[in-house]
JSON list of N, CA and C in Angstrom, two decimals:
[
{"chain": "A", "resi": 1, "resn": "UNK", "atom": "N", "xyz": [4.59, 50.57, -36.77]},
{"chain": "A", "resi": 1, "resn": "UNK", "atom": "CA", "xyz": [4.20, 49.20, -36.96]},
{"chain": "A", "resi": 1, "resn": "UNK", "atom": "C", "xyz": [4.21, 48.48, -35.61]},
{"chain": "A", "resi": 2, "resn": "UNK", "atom": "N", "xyz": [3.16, 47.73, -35.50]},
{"chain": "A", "resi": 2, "resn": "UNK", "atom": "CA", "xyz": [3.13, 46.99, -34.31]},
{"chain": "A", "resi": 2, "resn": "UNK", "atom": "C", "xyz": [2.81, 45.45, -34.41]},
{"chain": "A", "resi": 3, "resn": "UNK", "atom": "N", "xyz": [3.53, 44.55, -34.13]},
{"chain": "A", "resi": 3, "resn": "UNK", "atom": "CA", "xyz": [3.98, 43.14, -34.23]},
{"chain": "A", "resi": 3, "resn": "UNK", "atom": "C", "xyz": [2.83, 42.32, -33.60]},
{"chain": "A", "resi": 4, "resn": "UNK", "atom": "N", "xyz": [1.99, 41.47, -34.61]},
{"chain": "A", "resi": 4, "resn": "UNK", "atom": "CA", "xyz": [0.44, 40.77, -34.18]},
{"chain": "A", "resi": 4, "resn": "UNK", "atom": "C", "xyz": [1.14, 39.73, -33.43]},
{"chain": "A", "resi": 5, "resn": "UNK", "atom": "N", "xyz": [0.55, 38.84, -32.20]},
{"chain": "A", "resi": 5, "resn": "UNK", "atom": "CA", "xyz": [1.26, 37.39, -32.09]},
{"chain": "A", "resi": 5, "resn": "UNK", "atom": "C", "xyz": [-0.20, 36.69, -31.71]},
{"chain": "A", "resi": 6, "resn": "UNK", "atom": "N", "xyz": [-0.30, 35.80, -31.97]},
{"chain": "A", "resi": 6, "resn": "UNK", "atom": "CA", "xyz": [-1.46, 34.51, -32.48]},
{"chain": "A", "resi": 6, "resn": "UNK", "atom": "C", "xyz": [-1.65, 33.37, -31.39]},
{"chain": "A", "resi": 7, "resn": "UNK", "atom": "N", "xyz": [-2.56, 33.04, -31.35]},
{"chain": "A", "resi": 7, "resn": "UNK", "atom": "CA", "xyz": [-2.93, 31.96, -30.36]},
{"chain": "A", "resi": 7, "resn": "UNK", "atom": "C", "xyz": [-2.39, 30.36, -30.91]},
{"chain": "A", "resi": 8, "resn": "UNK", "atom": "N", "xyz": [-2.68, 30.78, -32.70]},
{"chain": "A", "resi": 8, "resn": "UNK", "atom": "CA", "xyz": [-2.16, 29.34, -33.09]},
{"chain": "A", "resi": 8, "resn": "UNK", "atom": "C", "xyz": [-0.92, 29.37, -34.29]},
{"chain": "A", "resi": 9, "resn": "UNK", "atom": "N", "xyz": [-0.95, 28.05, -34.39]},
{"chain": "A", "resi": 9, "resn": "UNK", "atom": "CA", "xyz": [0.67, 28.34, -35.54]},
{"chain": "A", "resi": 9, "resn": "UNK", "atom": "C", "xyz": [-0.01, 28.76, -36.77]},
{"chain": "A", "resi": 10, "resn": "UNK", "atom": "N", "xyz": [-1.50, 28.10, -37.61]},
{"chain": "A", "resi": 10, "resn": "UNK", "atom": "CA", "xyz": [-2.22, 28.90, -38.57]},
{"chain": "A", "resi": 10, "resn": "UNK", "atom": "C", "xyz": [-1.71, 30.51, -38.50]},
{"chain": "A", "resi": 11, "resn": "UNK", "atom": "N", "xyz": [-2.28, 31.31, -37.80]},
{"chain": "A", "resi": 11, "resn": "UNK", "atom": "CA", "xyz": [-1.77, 32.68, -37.21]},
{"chain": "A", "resi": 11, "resn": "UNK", "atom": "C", "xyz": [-0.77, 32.86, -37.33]},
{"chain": "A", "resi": 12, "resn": "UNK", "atom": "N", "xyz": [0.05, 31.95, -37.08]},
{"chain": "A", "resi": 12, "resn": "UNK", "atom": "CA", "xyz": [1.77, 32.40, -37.59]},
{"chain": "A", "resi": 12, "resn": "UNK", "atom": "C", "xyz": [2.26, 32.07, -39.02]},
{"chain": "A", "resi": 13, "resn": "UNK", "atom": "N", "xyz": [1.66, 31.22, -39.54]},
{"chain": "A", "resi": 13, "resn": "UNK", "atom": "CA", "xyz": [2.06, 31.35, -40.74]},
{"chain": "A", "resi": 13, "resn": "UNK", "atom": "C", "xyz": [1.41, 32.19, -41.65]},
{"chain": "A", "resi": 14, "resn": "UNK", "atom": "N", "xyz": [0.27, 32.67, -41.34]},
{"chain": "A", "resi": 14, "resn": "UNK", "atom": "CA", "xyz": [-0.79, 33.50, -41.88]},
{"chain": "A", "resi": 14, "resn": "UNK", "atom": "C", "xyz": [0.06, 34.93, -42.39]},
{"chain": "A", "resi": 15, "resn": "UNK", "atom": "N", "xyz": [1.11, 35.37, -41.19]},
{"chain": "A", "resi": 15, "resn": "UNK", "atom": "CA", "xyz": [1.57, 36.41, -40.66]},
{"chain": "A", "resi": 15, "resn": "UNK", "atom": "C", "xyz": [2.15, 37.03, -39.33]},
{"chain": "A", "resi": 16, "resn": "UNK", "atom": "N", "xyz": [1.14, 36.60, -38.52]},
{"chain": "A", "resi": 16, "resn": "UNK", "atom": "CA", "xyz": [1.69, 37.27, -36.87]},
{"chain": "A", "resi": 16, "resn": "UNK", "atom": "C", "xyz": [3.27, 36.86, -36.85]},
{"chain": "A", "resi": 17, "resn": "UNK", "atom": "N", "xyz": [3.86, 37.77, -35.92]},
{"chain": "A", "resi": 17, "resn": "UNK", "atom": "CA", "xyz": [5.20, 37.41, -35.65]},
{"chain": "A", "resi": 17, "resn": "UNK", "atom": "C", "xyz": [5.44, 36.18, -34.47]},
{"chain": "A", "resi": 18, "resn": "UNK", "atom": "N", "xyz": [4.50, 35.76, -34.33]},
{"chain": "A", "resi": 18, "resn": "UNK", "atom": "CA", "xyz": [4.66, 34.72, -33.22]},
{"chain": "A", "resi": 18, "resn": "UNK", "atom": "C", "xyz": [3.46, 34.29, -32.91]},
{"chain": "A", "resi": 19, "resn": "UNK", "atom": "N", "xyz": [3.48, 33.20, -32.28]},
{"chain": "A", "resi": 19, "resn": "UNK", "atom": "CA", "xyz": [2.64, 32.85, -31.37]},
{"chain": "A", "resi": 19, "resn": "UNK", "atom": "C", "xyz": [2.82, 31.85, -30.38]},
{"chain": "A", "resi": 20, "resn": "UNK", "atom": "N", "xyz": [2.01, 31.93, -29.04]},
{"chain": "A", "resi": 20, "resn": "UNK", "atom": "CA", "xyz": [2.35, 30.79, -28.04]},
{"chain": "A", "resi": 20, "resn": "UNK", "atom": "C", "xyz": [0.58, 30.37, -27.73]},
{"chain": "A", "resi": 21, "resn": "UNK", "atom": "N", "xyz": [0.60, 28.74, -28.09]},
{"chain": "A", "resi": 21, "resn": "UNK", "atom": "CA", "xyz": [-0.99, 28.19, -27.60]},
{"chain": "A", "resi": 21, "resn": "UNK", "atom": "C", "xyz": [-1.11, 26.42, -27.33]},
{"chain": "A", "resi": 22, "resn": "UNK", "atom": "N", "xyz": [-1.58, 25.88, -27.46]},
{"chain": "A", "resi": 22, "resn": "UNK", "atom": "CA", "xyz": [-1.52, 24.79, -27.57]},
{"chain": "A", "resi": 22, "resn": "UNK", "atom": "C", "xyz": [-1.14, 23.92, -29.01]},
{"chain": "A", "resi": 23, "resn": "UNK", "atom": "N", "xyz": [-0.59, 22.58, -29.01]},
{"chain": "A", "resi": 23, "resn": "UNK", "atom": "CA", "xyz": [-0.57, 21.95, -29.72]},
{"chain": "A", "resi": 23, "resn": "UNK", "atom": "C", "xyz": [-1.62, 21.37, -29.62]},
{"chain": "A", "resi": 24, "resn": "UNK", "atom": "N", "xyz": [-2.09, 21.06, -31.56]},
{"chain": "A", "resi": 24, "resn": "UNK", "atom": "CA", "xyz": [-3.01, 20.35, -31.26]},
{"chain": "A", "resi": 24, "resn": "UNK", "atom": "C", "xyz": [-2.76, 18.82, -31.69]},
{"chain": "A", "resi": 25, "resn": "UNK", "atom": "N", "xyz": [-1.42, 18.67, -31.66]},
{"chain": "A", "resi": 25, "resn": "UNK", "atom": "CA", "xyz": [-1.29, 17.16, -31.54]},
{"chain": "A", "resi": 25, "resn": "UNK", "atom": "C", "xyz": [-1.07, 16.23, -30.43]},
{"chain": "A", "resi": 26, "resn": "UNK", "atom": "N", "xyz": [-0.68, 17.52, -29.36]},
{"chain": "A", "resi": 26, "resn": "UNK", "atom": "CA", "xyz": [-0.41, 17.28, -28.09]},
{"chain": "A", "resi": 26, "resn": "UNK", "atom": "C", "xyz": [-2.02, 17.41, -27.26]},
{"chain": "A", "resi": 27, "resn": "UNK", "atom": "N", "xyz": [-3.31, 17.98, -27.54]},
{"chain": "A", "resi": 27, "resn": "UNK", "atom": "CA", "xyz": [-4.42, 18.30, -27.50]},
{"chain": "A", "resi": 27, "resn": "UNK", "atom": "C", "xyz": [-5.09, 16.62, -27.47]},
{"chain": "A", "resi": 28, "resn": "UNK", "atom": "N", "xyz": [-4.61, 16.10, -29.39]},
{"chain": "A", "resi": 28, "resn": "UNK", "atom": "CA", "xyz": [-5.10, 15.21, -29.49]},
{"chain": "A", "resi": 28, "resn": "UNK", "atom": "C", "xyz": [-4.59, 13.88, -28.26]},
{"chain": "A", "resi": 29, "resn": "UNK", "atom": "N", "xyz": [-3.40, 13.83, -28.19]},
{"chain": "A", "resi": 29, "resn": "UNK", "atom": "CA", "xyz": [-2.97, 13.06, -27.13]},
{"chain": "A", "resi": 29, "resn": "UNK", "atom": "C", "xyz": [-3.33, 13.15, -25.68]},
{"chain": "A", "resi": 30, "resn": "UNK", "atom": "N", "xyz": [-3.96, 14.37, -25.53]},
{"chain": "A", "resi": 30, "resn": "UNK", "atom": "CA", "xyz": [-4.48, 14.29, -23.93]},
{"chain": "A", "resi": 30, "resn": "UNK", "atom": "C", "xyz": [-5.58, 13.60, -23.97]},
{"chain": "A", "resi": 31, "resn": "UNK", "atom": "N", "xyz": [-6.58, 13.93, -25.04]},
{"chain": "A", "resi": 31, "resn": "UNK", "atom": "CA", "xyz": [-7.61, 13.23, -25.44]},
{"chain": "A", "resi": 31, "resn": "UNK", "atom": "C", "xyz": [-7.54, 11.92, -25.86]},
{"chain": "A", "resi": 32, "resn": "UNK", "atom": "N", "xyz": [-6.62, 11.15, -26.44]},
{"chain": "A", "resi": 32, "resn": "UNK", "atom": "CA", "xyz": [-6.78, 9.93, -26.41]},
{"chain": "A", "resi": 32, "resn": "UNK", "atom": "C", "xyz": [-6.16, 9.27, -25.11]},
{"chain": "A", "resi": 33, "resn": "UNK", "atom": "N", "xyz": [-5.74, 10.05, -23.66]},
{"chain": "A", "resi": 33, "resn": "UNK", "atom": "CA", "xyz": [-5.33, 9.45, -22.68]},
{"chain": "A", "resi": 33, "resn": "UNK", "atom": "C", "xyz": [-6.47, 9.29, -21.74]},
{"chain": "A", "resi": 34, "resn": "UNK", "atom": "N", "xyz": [-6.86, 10.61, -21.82]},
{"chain": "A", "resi": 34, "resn": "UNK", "atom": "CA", "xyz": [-8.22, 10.67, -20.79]},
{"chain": "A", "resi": 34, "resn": "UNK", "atom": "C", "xyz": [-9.39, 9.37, -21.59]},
{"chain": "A", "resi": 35, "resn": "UNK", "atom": "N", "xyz": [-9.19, 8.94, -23.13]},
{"chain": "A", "resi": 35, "resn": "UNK", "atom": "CA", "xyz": [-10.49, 8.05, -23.78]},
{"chain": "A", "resi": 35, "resn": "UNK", "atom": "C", "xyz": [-9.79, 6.96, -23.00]},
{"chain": "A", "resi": 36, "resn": "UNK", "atom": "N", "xyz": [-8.66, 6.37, -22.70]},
{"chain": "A", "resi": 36, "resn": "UNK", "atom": "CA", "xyz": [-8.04, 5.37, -22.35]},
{"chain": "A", "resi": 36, "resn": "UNK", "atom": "C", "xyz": [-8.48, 5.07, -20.67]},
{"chain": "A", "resi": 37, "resn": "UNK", "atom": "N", "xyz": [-8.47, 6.32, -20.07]},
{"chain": "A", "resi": 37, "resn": "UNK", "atom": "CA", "xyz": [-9.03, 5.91, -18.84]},
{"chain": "A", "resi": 37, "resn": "UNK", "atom": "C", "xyz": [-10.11, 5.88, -18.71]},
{"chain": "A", "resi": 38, "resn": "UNK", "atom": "N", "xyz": [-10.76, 6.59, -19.65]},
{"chain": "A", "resi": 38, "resn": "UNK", "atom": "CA", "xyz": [-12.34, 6.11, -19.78]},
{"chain": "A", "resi": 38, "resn": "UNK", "atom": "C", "xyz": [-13.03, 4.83, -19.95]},
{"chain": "A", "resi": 39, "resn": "UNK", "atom": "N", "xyz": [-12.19, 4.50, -20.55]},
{"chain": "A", "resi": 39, "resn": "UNK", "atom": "CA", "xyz": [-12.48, 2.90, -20.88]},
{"chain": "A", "resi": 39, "resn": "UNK", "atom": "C", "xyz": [-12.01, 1.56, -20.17]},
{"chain": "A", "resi": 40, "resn": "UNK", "atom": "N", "xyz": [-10.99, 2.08, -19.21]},
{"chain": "A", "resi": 40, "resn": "UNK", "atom": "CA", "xyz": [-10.74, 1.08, -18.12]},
{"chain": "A", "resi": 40, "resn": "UNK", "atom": "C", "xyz": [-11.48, 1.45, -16.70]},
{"chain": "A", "resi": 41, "resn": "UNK", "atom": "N", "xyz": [-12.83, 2.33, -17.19]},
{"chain": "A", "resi": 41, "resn": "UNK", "atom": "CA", "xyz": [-13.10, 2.26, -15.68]},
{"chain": "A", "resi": 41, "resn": "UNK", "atom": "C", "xyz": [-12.91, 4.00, -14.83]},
{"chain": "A", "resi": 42, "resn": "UNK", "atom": "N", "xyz": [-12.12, 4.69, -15.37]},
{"chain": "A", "resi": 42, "resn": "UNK", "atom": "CA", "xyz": [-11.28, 5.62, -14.51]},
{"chain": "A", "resi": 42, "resn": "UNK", "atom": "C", "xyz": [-11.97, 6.78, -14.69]},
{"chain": "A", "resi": 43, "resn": "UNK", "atom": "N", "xyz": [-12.02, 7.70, -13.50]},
{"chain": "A", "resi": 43, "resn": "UNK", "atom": "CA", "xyz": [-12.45, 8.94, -13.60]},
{"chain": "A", "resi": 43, "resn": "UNK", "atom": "C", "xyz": [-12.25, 9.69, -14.88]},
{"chain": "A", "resi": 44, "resn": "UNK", "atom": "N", "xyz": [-12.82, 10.52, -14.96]},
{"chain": "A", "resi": 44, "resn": "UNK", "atom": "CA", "xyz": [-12.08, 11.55, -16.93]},
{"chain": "A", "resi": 44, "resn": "UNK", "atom": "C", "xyz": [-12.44, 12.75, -16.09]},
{"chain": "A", "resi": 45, "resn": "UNK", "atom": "N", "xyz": [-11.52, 13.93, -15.93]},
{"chain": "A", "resi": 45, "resn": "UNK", "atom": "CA", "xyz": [-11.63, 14.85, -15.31]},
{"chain": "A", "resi": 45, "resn": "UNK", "atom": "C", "xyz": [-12.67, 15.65, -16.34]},
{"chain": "A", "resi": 46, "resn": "UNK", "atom": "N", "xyz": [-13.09, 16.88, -15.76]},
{"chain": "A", "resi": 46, "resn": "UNK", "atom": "CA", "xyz": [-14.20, 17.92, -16.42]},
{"chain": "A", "resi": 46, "resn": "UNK", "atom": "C", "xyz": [-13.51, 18.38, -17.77]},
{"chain": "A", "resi": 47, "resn": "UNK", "atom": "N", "xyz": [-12.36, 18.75, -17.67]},
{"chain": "A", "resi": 47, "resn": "UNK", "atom": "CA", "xyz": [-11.17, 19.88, -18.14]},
{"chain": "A", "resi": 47, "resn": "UNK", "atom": "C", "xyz": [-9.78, 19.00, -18.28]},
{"chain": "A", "resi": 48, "resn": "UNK", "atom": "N", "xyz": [-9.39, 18.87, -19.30]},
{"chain": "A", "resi": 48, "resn": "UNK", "atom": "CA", "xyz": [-7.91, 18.46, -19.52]},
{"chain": "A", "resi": 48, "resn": "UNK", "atom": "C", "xyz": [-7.19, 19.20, -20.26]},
{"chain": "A", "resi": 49, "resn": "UNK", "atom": "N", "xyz": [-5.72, 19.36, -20.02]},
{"chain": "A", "resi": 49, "resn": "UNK", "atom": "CA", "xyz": [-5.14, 20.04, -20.88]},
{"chain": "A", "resi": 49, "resn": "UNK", "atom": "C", "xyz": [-3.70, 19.31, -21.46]},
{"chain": "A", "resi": 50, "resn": "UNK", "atom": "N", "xyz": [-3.39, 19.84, -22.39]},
{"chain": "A", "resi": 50, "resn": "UNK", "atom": "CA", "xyz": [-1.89, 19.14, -22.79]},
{"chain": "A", "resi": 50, "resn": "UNK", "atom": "C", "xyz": [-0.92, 19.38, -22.39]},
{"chain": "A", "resi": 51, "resn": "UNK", "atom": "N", "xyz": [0.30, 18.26, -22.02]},
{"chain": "A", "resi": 51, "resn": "UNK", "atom": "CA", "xyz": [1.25, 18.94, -21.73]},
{"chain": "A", "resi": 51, "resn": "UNK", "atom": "C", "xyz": [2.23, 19.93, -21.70]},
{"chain": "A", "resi": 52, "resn": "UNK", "atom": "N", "xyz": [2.30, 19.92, -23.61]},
{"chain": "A", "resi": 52, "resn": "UNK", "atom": "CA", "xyz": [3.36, 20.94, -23.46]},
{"chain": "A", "resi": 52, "resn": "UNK", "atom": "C", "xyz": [2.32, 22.03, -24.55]},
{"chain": "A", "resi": 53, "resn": "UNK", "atom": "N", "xyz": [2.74, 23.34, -24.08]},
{"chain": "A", "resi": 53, "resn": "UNK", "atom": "CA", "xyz": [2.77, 24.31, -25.32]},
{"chain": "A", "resi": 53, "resn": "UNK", "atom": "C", "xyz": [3.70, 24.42, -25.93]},
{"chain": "A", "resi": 54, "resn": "UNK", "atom": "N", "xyz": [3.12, 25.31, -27.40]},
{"chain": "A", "resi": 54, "resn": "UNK", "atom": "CA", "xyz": [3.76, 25.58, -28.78]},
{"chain": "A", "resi": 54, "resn": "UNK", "atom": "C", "xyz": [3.94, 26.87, -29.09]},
{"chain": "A", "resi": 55, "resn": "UNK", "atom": "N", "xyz": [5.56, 27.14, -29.03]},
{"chain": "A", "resi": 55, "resn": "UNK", "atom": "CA", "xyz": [5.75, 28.28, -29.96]},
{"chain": "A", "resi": 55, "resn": "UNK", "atom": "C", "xyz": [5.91, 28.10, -31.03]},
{"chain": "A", "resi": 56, "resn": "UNK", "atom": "N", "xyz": [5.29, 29.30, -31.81]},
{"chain": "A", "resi": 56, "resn": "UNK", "atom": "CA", "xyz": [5.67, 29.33, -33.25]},
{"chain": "A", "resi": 56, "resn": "UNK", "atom": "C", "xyz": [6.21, 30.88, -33.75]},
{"chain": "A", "resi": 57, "resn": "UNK", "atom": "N", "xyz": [7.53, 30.93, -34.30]},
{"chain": "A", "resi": 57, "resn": "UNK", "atom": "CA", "xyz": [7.32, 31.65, -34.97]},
{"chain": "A", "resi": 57, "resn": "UNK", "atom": "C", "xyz": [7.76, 32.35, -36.69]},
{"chain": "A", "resi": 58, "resn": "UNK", "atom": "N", "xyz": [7.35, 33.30, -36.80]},
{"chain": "A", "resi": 58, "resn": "UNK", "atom": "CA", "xyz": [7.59, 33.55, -38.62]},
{"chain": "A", "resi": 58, "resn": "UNK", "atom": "C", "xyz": [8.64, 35.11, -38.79]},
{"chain": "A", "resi": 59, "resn": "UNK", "atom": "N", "xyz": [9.85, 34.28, -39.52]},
{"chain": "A", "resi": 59, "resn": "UNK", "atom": "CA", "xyz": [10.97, 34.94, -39.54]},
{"chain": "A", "resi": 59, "resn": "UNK", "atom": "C", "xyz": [10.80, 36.31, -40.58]},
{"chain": "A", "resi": 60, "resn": "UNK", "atom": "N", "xyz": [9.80, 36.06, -41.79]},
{"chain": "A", "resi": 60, "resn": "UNK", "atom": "CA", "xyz": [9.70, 36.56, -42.50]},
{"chain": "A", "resi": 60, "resn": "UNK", "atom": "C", "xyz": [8.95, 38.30, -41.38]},
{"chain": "A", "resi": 61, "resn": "UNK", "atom": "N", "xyz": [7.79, 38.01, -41.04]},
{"chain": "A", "resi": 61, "resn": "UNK", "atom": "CA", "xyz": [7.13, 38.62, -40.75]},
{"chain": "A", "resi": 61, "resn": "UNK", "atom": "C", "xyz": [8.17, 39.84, -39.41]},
{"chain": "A", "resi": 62, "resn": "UNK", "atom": "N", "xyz": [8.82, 38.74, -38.70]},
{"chain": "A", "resi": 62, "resn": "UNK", "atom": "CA", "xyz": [9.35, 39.55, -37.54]},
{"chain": "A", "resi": 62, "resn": "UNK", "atom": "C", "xyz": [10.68, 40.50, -38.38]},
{"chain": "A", "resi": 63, "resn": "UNK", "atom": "N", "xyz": [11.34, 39.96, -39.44]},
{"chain": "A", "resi": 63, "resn": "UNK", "atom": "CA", "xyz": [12.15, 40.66, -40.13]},
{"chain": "A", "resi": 63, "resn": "UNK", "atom": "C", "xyz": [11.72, 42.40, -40.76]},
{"chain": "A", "resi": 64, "resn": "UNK", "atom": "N", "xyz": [10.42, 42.15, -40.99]},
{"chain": "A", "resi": 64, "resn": "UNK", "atom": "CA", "xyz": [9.79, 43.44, -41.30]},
{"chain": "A", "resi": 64, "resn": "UNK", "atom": "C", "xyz": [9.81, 44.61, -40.61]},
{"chain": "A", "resi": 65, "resn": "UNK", "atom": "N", "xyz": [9.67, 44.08, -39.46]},
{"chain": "A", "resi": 65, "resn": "UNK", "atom": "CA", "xyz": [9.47, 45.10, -38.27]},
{"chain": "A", "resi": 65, "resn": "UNK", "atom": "C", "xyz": [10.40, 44.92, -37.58]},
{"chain": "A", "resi": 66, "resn": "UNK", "atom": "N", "xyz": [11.75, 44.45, -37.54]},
{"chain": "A", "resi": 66, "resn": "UNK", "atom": "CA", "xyz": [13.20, 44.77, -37.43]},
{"chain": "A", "resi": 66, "resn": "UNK", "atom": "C", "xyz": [12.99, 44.05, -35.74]},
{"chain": "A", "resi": 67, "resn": "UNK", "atom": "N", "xyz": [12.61, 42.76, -35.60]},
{"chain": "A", "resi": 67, "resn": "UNK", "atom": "CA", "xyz": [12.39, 42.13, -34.64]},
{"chain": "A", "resi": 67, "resn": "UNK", "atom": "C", "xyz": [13.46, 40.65, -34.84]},
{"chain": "A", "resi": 68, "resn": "UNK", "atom": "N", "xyz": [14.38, 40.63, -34.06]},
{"chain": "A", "resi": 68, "resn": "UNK", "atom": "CA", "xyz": [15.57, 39.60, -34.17]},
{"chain": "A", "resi": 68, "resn": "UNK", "atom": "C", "xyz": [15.35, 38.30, -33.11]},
{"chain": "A", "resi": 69, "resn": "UNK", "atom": "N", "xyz": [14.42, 37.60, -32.82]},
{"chain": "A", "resi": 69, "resn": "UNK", "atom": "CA", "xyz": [14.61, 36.23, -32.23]},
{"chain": "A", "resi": 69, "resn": "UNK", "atom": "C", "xyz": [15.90, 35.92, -31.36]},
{"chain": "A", "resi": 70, "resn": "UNK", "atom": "N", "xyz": [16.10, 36.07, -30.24]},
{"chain": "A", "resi": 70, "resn": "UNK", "atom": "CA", "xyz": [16.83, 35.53, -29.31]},
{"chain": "A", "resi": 70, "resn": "UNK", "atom": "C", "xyz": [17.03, 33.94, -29.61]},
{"chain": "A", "resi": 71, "resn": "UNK", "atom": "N", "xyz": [18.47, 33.64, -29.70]},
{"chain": "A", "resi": 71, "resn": "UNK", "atom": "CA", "xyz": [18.75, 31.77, -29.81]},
{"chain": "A", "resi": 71, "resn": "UNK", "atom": "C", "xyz": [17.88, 31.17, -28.82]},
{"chain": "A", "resi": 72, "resn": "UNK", "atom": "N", "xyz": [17.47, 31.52, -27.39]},
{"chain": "A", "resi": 72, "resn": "UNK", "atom": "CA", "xyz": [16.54, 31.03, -26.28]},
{"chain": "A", "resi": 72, "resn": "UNK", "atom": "C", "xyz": [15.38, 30.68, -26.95]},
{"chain": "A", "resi": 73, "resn": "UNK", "atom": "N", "xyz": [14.91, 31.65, -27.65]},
{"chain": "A", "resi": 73, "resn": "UNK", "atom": "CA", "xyz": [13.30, 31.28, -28.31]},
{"chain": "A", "resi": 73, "resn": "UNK", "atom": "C", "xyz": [13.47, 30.56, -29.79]},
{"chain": "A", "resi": 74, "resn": "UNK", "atom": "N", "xyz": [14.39, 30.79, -29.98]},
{"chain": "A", "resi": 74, "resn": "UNK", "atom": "CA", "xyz": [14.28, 29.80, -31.26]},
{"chain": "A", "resi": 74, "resn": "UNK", "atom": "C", "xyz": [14.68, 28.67, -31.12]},
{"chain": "A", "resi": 75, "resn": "UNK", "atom": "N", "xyz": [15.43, 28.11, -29.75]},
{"chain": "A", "resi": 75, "resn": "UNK", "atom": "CA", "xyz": [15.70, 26.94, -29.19]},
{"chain": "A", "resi": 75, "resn": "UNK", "atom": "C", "xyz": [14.06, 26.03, -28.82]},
{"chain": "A", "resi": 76, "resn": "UNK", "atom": "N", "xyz": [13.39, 27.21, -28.53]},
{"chain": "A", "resi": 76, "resn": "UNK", "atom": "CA", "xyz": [12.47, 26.47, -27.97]},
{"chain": "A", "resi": 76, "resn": "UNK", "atom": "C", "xyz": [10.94, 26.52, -28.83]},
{"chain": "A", "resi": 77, "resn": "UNK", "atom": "N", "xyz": [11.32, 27.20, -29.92]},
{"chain": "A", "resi": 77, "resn": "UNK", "atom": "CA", "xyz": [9.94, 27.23, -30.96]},
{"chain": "A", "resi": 77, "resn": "UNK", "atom": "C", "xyz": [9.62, 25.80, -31.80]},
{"chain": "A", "resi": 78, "resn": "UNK", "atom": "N", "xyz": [8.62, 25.28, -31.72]},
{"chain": "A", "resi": 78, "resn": "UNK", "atom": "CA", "xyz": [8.28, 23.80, -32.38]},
{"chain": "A", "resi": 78, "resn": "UNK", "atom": "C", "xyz": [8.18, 24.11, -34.05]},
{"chain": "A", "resi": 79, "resn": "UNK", "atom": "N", "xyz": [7.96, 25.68, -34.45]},
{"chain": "A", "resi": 79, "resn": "UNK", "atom": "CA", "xyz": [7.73, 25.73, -35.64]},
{"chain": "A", "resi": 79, "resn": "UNK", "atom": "C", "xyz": [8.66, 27.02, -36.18]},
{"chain": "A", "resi": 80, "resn": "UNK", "atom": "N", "xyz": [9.51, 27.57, -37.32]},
{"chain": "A", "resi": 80, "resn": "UNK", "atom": "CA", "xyz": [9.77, 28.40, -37.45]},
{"chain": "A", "resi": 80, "resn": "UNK", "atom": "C", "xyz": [9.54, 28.62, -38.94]},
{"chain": "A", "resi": 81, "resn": "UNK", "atom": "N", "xyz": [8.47, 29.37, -39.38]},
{"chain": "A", "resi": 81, "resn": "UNK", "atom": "CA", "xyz": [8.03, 29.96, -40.86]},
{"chain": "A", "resi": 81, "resn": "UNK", "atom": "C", "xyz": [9.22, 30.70, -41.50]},
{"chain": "A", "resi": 82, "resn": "UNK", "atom": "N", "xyz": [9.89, 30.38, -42.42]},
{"chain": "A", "resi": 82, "resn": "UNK", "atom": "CA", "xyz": [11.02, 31.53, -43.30]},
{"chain": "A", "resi": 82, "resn": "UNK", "atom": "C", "xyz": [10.32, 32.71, -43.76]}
]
């Protein structure tokens, strides 16, 4: 058995044992910063990205395949599927 990991948290709850990608609430917020400088005037770069990324991951799935989560990553996962 070999352990899928996902670009998005969909993907992790789907199944994959993980995933690391963007938020897309944090997505939406770059985008309403760059509309904000748009509208006062201000450059809007080509390409923006969000600040932070998102881990996610699903306990169920990594349990299968005898995969145990380090406290480090589960400290730092925004989502964790049972």
């Amino acid at each position: 058995k070999v352990p899928f990991y996902g670009s998005t948290k969909s993907m992790t709850r789907e199944g994959a044992v993980a995933s690391f990608g963007i938020s897309f609430a944090e997505m939406g917020k770059a985008a309403g910063k760059a509309a904000l400088g748009l509208e006062s005037g201000a450059a809007v770069p080509e390409v923006f990205f969000p600040e932070k990324n998102e881990i996610t991951l699903n306990a169920a799935a990594a349990g299968r395949l005898g995969i145990e989560f380090p406290r480090s990553i589960l400290d730092k996962a925004g989502y964790l599927f049972p």
